[in-house]
PDB file of C-alpha atoms in Angstrom:
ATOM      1  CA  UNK A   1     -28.006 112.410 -34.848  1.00  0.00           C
ATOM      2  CA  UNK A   2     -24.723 113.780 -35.540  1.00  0.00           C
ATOM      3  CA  UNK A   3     -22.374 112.218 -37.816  1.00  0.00           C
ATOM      4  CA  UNK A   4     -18.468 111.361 -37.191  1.00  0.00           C
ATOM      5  CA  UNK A   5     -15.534 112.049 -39.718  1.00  0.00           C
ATOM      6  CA  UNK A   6     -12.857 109.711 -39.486  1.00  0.00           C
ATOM      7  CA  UNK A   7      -9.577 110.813 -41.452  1.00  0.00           C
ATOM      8  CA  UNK A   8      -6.560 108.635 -41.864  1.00  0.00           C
ATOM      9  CA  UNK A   9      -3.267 109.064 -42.433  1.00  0.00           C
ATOM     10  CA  UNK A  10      -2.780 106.044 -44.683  1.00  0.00           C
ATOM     11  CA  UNK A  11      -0.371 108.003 -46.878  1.00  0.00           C
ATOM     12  CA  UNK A  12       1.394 109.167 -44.114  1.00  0.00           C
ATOM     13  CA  UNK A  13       1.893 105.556 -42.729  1.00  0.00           C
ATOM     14  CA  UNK A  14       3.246 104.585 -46.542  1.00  0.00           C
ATOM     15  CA  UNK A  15       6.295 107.052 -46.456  1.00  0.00           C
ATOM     16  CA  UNK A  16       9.341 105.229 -46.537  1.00  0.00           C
ATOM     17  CA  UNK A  17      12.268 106.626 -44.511  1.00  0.00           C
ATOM     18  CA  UNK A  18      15.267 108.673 -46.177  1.00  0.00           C
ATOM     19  CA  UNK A  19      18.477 108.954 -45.126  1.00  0.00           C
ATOM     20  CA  UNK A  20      21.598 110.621 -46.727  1.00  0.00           C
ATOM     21  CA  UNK A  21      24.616 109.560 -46.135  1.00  0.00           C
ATOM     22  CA  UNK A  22      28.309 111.501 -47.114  1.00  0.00           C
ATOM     23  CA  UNK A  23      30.176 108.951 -45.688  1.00  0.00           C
ATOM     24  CA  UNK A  24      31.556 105.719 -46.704  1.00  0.00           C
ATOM     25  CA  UNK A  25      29.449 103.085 -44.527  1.00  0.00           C
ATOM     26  CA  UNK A  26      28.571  99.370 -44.253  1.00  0.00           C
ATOM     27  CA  UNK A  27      24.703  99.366 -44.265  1.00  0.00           C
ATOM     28  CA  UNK A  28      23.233  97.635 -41.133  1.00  0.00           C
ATOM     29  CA  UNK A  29      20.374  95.383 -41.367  1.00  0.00           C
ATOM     30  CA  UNK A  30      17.903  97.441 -39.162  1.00  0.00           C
ATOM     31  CA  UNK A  31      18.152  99.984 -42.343  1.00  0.00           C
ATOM     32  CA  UNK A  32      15.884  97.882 -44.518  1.00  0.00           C
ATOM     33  CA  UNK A  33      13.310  99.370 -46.340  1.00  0.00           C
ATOM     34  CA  UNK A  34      15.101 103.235 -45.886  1.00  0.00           C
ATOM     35  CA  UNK A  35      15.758 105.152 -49.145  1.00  0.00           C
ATOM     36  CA  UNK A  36      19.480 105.683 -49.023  1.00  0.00           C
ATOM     37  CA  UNK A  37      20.302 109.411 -51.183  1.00  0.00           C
ATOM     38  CA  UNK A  38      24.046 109.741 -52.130  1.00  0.00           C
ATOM     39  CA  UNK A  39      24.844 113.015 -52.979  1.00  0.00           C
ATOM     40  CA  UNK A  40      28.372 112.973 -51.915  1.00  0.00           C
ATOM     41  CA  UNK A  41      31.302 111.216 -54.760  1.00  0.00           C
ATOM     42  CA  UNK A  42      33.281 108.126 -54.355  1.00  0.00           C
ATOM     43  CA  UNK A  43      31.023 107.168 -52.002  1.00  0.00           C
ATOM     44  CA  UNK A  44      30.829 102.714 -50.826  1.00  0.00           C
ATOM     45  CA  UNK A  45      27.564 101.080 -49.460  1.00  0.00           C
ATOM     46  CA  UNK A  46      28.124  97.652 -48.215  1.00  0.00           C
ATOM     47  CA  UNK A  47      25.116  95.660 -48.207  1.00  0.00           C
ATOM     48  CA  UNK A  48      24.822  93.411 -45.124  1.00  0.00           C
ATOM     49  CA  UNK A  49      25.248  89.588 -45.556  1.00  0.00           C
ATOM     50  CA  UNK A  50      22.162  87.923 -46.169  1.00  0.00           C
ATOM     51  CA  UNK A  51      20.932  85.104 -43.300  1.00  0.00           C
ATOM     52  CA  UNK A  52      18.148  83.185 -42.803  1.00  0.00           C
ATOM     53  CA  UNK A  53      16.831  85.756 -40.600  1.00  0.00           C
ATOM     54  CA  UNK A  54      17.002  88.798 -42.939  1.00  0.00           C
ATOM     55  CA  UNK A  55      15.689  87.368 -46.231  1.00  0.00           C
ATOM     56  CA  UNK A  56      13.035  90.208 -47.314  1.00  0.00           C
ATOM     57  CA  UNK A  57      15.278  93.339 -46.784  1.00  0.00           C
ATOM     58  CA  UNK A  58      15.705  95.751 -48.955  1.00  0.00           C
ATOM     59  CA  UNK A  59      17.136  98.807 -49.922  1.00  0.00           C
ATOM     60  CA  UNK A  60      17.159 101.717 -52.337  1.00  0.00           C
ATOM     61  CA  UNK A  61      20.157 103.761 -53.462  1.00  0.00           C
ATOM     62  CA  UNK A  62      19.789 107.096 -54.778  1.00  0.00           C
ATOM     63  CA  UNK A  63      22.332 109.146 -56.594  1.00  0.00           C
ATOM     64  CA  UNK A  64      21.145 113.057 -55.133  1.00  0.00           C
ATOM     65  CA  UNK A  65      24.644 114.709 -56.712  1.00  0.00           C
ATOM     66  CA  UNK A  66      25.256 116.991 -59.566  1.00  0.00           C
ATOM     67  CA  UNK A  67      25.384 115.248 -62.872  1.00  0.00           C
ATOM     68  CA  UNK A  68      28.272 113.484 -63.692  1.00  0.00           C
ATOM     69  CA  UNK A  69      29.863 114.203 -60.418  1.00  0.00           C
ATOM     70  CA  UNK A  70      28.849 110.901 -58.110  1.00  0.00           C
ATOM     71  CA  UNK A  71      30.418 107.535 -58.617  1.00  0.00           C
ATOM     72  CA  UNK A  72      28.241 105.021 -56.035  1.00  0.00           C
ATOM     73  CA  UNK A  73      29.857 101.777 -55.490  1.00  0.00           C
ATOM     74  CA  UNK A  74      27.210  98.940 -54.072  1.00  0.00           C
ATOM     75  CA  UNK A  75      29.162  95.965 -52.762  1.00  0.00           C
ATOM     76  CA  UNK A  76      27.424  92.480 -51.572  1.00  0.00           C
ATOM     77  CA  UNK A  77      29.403  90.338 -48.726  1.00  0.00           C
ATOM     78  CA  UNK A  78      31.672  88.356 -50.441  1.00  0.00           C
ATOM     79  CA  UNK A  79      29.979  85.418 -50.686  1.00  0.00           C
ATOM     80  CA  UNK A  80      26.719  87.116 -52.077  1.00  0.00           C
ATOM     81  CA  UNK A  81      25.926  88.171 -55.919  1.00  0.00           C
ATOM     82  CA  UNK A  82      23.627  90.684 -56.853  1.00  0.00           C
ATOM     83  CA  UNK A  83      21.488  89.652 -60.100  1.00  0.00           C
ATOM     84  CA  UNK A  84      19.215  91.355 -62.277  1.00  0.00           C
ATOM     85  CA  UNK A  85      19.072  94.476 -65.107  1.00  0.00           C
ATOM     86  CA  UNK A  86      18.606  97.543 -64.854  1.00  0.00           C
ATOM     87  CA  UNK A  87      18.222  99.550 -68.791  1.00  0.00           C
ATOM     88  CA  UNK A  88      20.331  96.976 -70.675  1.00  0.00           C
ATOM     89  CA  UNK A  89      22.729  96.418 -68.237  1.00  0.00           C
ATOM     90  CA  UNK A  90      22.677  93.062 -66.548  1.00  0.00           C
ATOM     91  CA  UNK A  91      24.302  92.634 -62.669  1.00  0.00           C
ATOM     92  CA  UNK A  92      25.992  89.494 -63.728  1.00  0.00           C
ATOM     93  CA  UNK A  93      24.853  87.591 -60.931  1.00  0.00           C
ATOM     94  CA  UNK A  94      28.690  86.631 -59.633  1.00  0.00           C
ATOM     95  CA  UNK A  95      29.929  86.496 -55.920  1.00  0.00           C
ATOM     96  CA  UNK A  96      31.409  89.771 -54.324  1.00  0.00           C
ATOM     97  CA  UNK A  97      31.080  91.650 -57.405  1.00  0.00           C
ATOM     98  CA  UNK A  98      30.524  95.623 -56.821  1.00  0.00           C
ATOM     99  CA  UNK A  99      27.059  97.356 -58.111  1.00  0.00           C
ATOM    100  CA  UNK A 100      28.262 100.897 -60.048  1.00  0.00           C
ATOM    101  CA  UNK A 101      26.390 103.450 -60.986  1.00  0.00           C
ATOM    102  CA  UNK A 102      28.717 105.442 -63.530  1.00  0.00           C
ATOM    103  CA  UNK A 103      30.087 108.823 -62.632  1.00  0.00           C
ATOM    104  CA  UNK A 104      30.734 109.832 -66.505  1.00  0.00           C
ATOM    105  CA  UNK A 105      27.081 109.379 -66.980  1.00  0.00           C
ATOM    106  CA  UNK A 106      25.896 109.713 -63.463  1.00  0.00           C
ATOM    107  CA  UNK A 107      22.936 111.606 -63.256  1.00  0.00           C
ATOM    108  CA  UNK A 108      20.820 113.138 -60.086  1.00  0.00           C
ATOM    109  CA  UNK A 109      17.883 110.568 -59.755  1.00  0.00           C
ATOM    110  CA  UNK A 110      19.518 107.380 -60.565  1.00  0.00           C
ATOM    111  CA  UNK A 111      18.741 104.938 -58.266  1.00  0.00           C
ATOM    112  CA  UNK A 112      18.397 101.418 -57.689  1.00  0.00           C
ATOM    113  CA  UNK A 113      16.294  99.001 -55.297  1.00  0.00           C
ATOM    114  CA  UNK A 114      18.357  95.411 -53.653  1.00  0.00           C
ATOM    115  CA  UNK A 115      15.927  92.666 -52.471  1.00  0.00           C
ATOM    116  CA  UNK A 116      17.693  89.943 -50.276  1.00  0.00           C
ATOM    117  CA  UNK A 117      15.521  87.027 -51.989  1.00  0.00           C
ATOM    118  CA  UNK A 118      17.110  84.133 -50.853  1.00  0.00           C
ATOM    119  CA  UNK A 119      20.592  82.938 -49.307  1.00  0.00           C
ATOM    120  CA  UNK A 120      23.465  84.773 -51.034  1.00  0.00           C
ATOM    121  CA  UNK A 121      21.149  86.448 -53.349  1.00  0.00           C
ATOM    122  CA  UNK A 122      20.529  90.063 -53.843  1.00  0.00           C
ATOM    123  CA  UNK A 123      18.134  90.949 -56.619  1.00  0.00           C
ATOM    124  CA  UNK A 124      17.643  94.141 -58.705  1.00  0.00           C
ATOM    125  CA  UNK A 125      13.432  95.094 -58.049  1.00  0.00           C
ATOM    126  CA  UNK A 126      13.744  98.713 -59.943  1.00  0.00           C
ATOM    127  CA  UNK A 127      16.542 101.126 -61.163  1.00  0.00           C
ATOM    128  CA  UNK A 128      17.098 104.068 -63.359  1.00  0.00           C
ATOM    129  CA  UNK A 129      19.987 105.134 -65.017  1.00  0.00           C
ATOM    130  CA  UNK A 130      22.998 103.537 -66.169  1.00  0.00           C
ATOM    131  CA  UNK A 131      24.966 101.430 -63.692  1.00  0.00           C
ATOM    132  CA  UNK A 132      27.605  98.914 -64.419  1.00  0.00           C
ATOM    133  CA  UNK A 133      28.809  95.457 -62.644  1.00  0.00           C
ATOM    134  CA  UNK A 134      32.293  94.935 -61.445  1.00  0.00           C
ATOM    135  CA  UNK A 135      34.340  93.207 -64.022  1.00  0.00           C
TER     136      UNK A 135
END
């Protein structure tokens, strides 16, 4: 009788995708779920406008630059908000308000994760470091 091994390559399958981007861009929607690093500064990531169709995406923003070198600017359409904390920093929750993570106290690592949860409403799952709402 001889005896089979099956392997998988579950972890494999689990990887999410990782992009880095040194350009200003507007984020397309077929990006969901890729790990966005930022190592470049003064850098803008426009989030796409949430729809009916797209409600579930999300994304995750890494700072990958020296410390204290990267400013990374997050804006929602205008007629989204982003809500939520990350540390003791709260989003705000308010309309076309920009998502910053600090370049004074910018540090490689920081990142934050954007769930589109529901019409016009992005929503801090996860973050690290400290990050700042547009006034």
């Amino acid at each position: 009788m001889s005896t089979t091994i099956t392997t998988s390559n579950d972890v494999l399958r689990a990887r999410s995708k990782q992009e880095t981007l040194t350009t200003t861009q507007d984020i397309p929607v077929n990006k969901a779920g890729t790990e966005i690093n930022i190592a470049t500064d003064a850098k803008v990531m426009s989030l796409p406008a949430i729809t009916s169709e797209n409600i579930g995406m999300e994304f995750t923003f890494r700072n990958t630059g020296a410390d204290g070198n990267n400013i990374i600017t997050i804006p929602p359409a205008s007629t989204d908000a982003i809500h939520g904390t990350v540390g003791s920093v709260s989003s705000g929750g308010v309309d076309d308000k920009d998502w910053i993570n600090t370049k004074a106290t910018a540090n490689k690592g920081d990142w934050c994760t954007l769930k589109a949860v529901a019409l016009t409403d992005w929503y801090l799952t996860g973050g690290d470091g400290v990050w700042a709402s547009e006034s």
